[in-house]
CSV table of N, CA, C and O and ligand atoms in Angstrom, one decimal:
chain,number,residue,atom,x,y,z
A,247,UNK,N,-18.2,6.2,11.4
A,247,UNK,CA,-18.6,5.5,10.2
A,247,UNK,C,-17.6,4.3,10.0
A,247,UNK,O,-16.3,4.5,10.0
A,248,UNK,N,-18.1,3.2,9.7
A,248,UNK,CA,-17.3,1.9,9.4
A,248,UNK,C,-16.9,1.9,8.0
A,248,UNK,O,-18.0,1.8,7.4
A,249,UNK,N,-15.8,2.0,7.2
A,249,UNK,CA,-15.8,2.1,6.0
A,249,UNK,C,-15.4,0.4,5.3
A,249,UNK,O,-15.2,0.1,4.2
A,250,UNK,N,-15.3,-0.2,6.3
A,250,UNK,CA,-15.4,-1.8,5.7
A,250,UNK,C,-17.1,-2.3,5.9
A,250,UNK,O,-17.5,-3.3,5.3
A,251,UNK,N,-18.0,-1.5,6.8
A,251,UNK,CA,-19.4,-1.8,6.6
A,251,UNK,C,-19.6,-1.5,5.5
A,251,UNK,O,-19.9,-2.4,4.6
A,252,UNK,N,-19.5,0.1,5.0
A,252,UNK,CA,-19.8,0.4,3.4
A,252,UNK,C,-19.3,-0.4,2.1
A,252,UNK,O,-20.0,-0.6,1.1
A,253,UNK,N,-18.2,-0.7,2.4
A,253,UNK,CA,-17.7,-1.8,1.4
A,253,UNK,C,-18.7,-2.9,1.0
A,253,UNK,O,-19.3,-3.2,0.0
A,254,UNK,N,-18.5,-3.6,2.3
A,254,UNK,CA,-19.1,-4.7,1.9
A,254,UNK,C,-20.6,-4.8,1.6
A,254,UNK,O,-21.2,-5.9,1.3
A,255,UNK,N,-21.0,-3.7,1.6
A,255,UNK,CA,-22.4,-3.6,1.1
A,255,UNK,C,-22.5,-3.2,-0.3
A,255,UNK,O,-23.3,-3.7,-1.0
A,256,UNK,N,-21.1,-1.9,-0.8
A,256,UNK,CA,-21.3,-1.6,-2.1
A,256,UNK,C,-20.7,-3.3,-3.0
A,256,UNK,O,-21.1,-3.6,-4.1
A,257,UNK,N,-20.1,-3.9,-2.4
A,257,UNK,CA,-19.9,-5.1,-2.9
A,257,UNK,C,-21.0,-6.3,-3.2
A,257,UNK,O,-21.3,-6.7,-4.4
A,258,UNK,N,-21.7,-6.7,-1.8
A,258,UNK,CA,-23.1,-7.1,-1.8
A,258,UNK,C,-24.2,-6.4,-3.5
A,258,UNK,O,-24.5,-6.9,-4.5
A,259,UNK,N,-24.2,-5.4,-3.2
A,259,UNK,CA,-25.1,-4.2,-4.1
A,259,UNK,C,-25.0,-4.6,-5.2
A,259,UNK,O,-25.9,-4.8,-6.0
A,260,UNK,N,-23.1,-5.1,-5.6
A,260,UNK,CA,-22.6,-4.9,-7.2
A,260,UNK,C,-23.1,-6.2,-7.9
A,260,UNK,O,-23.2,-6.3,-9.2
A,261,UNK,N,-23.5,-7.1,-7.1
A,261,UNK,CA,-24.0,-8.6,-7.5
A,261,UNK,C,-25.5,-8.4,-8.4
A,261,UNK,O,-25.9,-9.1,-9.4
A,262,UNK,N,-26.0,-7.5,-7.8
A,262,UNK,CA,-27.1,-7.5,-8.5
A,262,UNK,C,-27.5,-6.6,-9.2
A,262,UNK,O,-28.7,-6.3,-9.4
A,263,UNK,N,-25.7,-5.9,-10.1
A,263,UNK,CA,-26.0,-5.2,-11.4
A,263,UNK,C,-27.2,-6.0,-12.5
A,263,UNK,O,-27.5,-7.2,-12.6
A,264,UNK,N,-27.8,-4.9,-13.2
A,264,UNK,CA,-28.4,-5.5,-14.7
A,264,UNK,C,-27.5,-4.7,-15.5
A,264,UNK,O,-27.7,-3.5,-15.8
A,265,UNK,N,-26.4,-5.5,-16.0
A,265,UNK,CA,-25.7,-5.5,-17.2
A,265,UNK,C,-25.4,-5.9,-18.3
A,265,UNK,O,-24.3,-5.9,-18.8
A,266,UNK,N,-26.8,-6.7,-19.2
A,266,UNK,CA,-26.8,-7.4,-20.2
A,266,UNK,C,-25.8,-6.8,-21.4
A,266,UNK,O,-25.5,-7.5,-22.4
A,267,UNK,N,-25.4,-5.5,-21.3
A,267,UNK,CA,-24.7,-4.7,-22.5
A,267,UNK,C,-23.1,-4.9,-22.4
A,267,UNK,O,-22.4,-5.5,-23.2
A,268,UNK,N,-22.9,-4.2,-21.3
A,268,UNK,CA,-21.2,-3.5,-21.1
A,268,UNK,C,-20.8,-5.2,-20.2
A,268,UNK,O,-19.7,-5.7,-20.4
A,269,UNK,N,-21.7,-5.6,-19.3
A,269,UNK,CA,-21.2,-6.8,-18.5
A,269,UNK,C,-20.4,-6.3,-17.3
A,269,UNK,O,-20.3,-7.0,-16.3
A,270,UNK,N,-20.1,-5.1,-17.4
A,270,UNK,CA,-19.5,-3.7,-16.0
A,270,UNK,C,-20.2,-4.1,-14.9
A,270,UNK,O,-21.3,-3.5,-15.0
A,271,UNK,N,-20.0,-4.8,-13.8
A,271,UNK,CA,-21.0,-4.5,-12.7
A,271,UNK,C,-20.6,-3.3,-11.8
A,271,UNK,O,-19.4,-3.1,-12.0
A,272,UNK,N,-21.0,-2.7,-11.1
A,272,UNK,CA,-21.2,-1.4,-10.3
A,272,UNK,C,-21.9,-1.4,-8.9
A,272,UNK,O,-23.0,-0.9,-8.9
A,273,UNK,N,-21.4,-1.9,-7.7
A,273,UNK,CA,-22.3,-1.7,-6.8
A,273,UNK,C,-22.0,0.0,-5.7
A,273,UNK,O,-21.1,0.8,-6.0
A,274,UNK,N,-22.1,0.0,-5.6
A,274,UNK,CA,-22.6,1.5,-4.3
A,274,UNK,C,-23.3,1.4,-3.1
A,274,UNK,O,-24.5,0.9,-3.0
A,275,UNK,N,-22.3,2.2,-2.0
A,275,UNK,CA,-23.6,2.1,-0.6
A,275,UNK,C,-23.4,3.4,-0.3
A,275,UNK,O,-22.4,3.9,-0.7
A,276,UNK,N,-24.0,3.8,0.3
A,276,UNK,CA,-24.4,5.3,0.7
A,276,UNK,C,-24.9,5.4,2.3
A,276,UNK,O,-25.6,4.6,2.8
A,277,UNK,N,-24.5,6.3,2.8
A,277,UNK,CA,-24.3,6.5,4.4
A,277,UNK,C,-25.8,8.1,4.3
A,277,UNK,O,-25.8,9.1,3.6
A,278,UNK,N,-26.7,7.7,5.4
A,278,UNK,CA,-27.5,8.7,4.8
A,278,UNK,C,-27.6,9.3,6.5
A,278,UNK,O,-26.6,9.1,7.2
A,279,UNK,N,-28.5,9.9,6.9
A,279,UNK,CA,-28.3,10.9,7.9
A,279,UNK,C,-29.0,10.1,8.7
A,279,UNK,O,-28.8,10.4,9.9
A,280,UNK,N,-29.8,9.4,8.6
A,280,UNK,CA,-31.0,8.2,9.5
A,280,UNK,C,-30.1,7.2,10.1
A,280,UNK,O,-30.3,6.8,11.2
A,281,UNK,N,-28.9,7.0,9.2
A,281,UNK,CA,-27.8,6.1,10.2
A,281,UNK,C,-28.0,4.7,9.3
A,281,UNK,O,-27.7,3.6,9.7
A,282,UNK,N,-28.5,5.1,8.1
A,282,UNK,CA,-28.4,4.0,7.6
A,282,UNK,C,-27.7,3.7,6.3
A,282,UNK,O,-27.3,4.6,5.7
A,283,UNK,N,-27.7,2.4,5.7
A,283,UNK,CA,-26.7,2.2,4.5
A,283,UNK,C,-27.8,2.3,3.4
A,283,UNK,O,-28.8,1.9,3.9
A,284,UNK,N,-27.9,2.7,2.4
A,284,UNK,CA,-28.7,2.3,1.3
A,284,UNK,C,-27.7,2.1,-0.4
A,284,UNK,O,-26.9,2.8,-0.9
A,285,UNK,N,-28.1,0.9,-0.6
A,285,UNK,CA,-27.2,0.3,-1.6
A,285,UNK,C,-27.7,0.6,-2.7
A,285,UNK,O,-28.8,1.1,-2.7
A,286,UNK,N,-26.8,0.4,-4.0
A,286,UNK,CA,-27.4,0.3,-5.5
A,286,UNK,C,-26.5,-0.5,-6.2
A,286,UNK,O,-25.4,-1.0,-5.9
A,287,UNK,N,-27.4,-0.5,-7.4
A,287,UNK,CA,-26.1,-1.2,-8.5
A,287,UNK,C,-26.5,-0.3,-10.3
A,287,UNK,O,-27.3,0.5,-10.5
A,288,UNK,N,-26.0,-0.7,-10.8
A,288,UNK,CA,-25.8,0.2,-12.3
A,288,UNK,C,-26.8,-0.6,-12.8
A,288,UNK,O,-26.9,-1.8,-12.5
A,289,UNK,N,-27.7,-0.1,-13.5
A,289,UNK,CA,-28.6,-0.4,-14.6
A,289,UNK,C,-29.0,0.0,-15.5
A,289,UNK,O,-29.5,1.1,-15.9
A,290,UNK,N,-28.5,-1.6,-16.3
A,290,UNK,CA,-28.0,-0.9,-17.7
A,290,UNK,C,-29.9,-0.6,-18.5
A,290,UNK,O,-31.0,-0.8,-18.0
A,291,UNK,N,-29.7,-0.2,-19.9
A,291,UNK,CA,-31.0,-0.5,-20.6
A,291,UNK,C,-30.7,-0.6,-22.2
A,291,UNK,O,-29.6,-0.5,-22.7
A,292,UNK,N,-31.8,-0.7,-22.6
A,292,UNK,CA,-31.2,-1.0,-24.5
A,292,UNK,C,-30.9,0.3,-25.1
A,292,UNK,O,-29.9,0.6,-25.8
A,293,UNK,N,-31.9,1.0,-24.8
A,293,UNK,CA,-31.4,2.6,-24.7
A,293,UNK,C,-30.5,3.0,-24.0
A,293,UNK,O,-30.8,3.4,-22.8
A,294,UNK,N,-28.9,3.1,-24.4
A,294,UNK,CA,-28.2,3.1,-23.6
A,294,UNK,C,-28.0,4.7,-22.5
A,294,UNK,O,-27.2,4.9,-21.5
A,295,UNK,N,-28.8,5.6,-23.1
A,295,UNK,CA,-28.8,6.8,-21.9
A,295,UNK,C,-29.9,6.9,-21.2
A,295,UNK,O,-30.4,8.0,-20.8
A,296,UNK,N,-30.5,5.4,-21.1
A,296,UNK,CA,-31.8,5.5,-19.7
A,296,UNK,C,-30.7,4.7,-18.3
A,296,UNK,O,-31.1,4.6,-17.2
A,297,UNK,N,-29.7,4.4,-18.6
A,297,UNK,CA,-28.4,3.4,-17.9
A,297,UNK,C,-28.3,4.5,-16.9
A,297,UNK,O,-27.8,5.6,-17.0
A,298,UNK,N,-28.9,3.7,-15.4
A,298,UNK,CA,-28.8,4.4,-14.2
A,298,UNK,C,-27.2,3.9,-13.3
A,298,UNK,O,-27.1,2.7,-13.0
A,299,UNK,N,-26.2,5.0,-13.0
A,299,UNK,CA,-25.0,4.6,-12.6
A,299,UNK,C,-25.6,4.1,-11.0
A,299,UNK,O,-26.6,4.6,-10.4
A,300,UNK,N,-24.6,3.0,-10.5
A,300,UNK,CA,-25.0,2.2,-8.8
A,300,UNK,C,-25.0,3.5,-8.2
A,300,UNK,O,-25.8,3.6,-7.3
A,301,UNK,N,-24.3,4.7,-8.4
A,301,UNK,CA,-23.9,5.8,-6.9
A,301,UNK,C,-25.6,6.3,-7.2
A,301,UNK,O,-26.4,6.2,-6.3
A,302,UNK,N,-25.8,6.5,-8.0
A,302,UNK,CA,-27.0,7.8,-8.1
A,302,UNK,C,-28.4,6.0,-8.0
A,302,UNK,O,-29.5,6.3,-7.7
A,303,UNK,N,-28.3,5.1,-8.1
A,303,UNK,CA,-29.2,3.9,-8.0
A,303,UNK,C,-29.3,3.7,-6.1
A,303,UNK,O,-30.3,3.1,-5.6
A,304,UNK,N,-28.2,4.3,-5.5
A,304,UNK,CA,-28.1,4.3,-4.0
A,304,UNK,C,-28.9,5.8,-3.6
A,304,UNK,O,-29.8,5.7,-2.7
A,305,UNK,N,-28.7,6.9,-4.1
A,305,UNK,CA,-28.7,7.2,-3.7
A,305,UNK,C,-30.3,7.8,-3.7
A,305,UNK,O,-30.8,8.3,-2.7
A,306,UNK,N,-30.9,7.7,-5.1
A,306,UNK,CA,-32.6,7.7,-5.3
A,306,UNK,C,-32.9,7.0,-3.9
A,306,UNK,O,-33.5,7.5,-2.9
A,307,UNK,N,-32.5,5.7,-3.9
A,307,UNK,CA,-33.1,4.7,-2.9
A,307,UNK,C,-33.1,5.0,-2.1
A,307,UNK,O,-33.8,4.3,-1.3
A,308,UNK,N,-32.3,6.4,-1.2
A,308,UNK,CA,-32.3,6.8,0.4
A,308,UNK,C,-33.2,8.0,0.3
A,308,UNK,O,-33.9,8.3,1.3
A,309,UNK,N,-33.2,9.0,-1.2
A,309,UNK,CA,-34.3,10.2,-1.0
A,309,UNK,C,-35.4,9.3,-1.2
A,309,UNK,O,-36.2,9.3,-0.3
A,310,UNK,N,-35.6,8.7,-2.0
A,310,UNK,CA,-37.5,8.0,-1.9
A,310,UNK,C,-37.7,7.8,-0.7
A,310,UNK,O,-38.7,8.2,-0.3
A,311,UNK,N,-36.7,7.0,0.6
A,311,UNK,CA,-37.2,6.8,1.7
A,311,UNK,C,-37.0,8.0,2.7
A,311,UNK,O,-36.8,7.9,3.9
A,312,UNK,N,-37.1,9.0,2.1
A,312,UNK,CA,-37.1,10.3,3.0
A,312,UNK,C,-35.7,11.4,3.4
A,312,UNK,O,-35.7,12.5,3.8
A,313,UNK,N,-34.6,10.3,3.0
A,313,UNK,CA,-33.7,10.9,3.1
A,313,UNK,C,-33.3,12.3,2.2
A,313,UNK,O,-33.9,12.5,1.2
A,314,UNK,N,-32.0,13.3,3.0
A,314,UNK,CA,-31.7,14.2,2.2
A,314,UNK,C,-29.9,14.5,2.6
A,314,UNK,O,-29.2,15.5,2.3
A,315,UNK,N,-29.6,13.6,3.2
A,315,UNK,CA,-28.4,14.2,3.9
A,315,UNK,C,-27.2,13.0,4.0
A,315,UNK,O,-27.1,12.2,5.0
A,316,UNK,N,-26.4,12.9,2.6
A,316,UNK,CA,-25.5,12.1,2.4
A,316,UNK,C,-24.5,12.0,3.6
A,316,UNK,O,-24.6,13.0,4.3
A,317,UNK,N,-23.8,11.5,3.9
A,317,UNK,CA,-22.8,11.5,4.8
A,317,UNK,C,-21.5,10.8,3.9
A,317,UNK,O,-20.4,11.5,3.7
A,318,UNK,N,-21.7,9.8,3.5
A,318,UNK,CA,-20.7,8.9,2.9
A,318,UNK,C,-20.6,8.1,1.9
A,318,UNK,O,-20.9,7.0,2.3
A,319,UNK,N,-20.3,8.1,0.5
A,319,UNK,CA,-20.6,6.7,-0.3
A,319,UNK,C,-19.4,6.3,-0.3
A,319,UNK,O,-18.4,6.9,0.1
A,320,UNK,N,-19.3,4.5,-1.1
A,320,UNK,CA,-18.5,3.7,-1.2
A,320,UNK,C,-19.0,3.6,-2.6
A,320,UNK,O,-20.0,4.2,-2.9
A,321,UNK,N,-18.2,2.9,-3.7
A,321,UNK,CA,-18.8,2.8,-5.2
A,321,UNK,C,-17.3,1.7,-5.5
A,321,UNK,O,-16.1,1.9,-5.3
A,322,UNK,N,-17.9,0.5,-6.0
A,322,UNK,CA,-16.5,-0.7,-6.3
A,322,UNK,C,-17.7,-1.5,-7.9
A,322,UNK,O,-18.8,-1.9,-8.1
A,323,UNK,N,-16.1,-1.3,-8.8
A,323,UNK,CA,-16.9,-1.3,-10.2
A,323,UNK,C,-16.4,-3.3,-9.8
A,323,UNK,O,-16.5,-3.9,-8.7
A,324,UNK,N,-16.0,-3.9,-11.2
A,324,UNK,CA,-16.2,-5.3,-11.9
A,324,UNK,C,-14.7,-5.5,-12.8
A,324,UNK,O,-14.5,-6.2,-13.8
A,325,UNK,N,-13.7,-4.7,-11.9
A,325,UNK,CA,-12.1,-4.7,-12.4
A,325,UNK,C,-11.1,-4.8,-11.2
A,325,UNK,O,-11.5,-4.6,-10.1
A,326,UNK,N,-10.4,-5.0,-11.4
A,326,UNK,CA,-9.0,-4.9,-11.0
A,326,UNK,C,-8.3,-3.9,-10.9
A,326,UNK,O,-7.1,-4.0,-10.7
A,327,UNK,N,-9.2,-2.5,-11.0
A,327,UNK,CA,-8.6,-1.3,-11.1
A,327,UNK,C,-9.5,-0.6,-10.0
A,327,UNK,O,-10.4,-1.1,-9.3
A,328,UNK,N,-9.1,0.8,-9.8
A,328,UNK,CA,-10.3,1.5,-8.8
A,328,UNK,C,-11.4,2.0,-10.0
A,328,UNK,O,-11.3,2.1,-11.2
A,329,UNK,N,-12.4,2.2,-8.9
A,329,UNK,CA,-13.8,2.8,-10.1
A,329,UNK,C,-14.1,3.7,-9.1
A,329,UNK,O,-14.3,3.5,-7.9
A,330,UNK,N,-14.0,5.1,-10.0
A,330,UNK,CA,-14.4,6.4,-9.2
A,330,UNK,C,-15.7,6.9,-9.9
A,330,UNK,O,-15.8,6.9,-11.2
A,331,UNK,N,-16.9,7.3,-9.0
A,331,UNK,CA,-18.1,7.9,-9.7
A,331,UNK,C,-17.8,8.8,-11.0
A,331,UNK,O,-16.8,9.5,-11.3
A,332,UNK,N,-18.7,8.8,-11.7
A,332,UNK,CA,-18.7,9.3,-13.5
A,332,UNK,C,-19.2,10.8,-12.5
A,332,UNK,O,-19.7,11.1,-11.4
A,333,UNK,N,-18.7,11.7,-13.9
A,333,UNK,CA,-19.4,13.0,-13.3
A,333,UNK,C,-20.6,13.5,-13.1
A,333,UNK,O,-20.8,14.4,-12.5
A,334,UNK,N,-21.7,12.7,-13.8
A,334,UNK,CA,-23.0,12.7,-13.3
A,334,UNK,C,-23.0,12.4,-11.7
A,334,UNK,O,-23.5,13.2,-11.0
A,335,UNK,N,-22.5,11.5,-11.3
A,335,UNK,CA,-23.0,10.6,-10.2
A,335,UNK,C,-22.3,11.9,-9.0
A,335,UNK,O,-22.6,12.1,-7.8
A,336,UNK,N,-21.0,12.7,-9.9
A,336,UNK,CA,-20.2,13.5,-8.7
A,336,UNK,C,-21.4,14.6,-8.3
A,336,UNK,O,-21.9,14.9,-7.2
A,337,UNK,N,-21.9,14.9,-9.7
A,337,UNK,CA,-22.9,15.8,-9.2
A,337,UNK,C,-24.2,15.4,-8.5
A,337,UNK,O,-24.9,16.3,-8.1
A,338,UNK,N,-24.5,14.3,-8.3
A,338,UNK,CA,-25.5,14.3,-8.2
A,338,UNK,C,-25.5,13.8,-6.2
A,338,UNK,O,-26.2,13.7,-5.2
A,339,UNK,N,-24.1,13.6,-6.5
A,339,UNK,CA,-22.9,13.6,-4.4
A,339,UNK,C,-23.4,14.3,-4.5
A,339,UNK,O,-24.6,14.2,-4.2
A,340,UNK,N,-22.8,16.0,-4.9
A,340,UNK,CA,-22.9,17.2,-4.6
A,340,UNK,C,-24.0,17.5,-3.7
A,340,UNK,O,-24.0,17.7,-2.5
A,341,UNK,N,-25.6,17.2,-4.9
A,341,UNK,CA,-26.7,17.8,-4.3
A,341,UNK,C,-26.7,17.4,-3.2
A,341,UNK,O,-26.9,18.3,-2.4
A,342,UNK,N,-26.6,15.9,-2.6
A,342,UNK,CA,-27.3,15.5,-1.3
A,342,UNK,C,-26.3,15.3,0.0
A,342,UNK,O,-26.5,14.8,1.1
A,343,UNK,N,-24.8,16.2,-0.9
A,343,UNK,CA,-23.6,15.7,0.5
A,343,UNK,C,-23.8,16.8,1.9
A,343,UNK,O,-23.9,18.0,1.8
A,344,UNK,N,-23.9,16.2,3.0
A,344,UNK,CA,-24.0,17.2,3.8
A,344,UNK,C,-22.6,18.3,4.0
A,344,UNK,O,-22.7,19.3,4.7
A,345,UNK,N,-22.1,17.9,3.6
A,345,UNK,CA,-20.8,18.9,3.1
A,345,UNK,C,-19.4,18.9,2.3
A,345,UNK,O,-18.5,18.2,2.8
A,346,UNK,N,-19.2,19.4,1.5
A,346,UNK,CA,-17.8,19.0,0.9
A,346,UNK,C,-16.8,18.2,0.9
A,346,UNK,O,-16.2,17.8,0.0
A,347,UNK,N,-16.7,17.9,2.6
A,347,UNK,CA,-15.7,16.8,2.9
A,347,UNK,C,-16.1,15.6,3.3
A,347,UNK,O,-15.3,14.8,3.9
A,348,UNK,N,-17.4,15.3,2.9
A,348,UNK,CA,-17.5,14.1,3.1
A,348,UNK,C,-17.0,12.8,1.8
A,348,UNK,O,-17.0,12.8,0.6
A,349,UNK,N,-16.7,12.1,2.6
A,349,UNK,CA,-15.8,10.6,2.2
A,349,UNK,C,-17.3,10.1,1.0
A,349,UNK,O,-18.5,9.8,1.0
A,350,UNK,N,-15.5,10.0,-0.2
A,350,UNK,CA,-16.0,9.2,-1.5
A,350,UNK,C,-14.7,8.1,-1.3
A,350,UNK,O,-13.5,8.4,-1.5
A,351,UNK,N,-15.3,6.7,-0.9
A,351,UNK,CA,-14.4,5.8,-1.2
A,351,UNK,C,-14.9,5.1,-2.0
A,351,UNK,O,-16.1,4.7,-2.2
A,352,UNK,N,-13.3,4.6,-2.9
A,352,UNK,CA,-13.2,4.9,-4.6
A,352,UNK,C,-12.5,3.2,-3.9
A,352,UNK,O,-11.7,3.1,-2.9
A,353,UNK,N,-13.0,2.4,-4.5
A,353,UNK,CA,-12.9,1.0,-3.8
A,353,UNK,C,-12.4,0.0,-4.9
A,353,UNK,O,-13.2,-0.1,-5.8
A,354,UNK,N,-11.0,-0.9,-5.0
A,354,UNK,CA,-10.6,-1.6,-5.9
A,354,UNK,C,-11.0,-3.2,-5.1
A,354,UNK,O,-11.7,-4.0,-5.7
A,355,UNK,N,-10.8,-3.3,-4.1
A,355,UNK,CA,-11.3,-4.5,-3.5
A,355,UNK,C,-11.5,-4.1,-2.0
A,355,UNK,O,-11.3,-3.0,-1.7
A,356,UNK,N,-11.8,-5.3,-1.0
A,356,UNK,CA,-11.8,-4.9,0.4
A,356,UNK,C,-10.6,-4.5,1.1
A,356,UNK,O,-10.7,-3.8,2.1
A,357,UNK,N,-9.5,-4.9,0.6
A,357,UNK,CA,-8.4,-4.1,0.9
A,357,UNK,C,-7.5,-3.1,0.3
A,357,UNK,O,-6.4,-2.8,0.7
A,358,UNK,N,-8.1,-2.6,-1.0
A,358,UNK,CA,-7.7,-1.5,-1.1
A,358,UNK,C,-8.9,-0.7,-1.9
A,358,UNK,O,-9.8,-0.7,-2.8
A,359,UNK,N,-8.3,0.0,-1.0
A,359,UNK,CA,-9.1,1.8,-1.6
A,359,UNK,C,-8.6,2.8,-1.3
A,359,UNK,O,-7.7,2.9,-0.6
A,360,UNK,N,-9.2,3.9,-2.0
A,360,UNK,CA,-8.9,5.4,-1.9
A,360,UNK,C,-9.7,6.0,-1.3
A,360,UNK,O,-10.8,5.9,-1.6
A,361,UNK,N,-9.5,6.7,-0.3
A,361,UNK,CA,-10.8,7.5,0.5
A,361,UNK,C,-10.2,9.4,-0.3
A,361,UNK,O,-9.2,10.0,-0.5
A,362,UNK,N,-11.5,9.7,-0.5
A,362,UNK,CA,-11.2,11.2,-1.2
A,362,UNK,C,-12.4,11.8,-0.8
A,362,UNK,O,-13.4,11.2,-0.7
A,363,UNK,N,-12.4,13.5,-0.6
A,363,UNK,CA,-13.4,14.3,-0.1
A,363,UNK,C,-14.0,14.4,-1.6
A,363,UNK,O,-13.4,14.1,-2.6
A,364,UNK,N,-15.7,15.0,-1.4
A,364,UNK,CA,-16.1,15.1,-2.4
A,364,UNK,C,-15.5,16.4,-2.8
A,364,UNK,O,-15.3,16.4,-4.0
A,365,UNK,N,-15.2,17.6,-2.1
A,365,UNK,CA,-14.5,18.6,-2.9
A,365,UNK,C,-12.9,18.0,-3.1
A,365,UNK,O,-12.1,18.9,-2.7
A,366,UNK,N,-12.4,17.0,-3.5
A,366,UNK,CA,-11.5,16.1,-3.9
A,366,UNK,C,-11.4,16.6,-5.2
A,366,UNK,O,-10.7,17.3,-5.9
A,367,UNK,N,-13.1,15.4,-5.4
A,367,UNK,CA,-13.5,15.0,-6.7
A,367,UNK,C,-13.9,15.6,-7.8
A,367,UNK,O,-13.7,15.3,-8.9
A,368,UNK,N,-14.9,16.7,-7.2
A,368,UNK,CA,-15.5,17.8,-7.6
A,368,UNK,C,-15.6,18.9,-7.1
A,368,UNK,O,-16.6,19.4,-6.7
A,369,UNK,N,-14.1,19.6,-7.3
A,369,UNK,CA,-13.6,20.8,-6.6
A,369,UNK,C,-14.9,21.5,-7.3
A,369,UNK,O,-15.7,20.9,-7.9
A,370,UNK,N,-15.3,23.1,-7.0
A,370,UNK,CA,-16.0,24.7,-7.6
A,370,UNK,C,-17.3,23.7,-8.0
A,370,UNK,O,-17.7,23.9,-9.1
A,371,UNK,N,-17.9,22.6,-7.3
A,371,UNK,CA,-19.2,22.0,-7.8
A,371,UNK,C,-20.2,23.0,-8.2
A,371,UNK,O,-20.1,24.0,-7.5
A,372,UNK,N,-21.0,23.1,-8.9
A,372,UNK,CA,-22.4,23.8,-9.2
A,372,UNK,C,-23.4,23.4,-8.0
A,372,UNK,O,-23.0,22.2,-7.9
A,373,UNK,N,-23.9,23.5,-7.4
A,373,UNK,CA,-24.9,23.6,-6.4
A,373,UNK,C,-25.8,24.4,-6.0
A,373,UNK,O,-25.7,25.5,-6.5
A,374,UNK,N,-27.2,24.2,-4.9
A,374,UNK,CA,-28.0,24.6,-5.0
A,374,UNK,C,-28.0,25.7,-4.8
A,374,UNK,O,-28.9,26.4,-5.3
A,375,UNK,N,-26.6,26.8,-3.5
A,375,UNK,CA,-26.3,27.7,-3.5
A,375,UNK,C,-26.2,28.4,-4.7
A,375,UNK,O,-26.7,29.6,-4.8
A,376,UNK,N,-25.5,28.0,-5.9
A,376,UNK,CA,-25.4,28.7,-7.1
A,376,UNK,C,-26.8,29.3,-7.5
A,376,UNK,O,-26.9,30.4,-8.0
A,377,UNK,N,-28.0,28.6,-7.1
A,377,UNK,CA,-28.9,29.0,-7.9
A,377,UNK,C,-29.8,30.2,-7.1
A,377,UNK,O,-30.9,30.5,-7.5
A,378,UNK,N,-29.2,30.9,-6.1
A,378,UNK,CA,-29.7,31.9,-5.2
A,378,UNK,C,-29.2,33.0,-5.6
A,378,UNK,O,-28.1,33.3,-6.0
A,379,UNK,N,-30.7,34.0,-5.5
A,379,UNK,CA,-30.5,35.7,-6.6
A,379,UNK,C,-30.1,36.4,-5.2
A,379,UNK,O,-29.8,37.6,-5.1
B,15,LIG,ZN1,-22.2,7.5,-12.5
C-alpha cells in the first residue's frame, strides 16, 4: 500500500467538503479489498446531527459499491494540526476493518503524519463478534 497515494487523495476528497457551518474541511480515502481508493469529504447540514464525517462519507462509498473489507484509511482535516477520526467514524473502521492492525493515517499535511493501528485508536472496540450468543 502507497500511503502517499492515500494522502493525496484524502487531500484531493477534502476540497470538496460542504461546510457552509463549521468551514472545517475533512477529506478521507479508504483502501478497500478490490484494490481500490474510495474518497470522501465531511458534510455538513442545517441540522447539525444529519453532518456526515469524510472517514464514514469514504467509506459508505466503497460498501454501496460492494465493498466490505477496509484495508487502510487516510483522514487530513482544514488545520495545521493532525485530524484523527471522531469516535463515530472509529467505530464505524471497526465494522469494515479487515483486522485490528490495520493503518489509520492521522494526516497533518503530505509530509507529516501519524500512522496508528485501528486497535491504536479503538483499543476493546464493540464489534460484530460481540453480538454472538
Ligand atoms: Zn467522524
Amino acid at each position: 500500500m502507497d500511503i502517499e497515494v492515500l494522502i493525496d487523495e484524502a487531500i484531493k476528497a477534502r476540497e470538496k467538503a460542504y461546510v457552509p457551518y463549521s468551514n472545517f474541511k475533512v477529506g478521507a480515502a479508504a483502501l478497500f479489498e478490490d484494490g481500490k481508493i474510495y474518497s470522501g469529504c465531511n458534510i455538513e447540514n442545517a441540522s447539525f446531527g444529519a453532518t456526515n464525517c469524510a472517514e464514514r462519507t469514504a467509506i459508505f462509498n466503497a460498501v454501496a459499491k460492494g465493498n466490505r473489507v477496509l484495508k487502510a484509511i487516510a483522514v487530513i482535516g482544514d488545520t495545521n494540526n493532525f485530524t484523527a477520526p471522531c469516535g463515530i467514524c472509529r467505530q464505524v473502521i471497526a465494522e469494515f476493518a479487515e483486522n485490528p492492525e490495520i493503518k489509520v493515517i492521522i494526516v497533518k499535511n503530505h509530509k507529516e503524519y501519524i500512522v496508528k493501528t485501528l486497535d491504536e485508536i479503538l483499543p476493546g472496540s464493540f464489534t460484530k463478534k460481540d453480538l454472538e450468543v
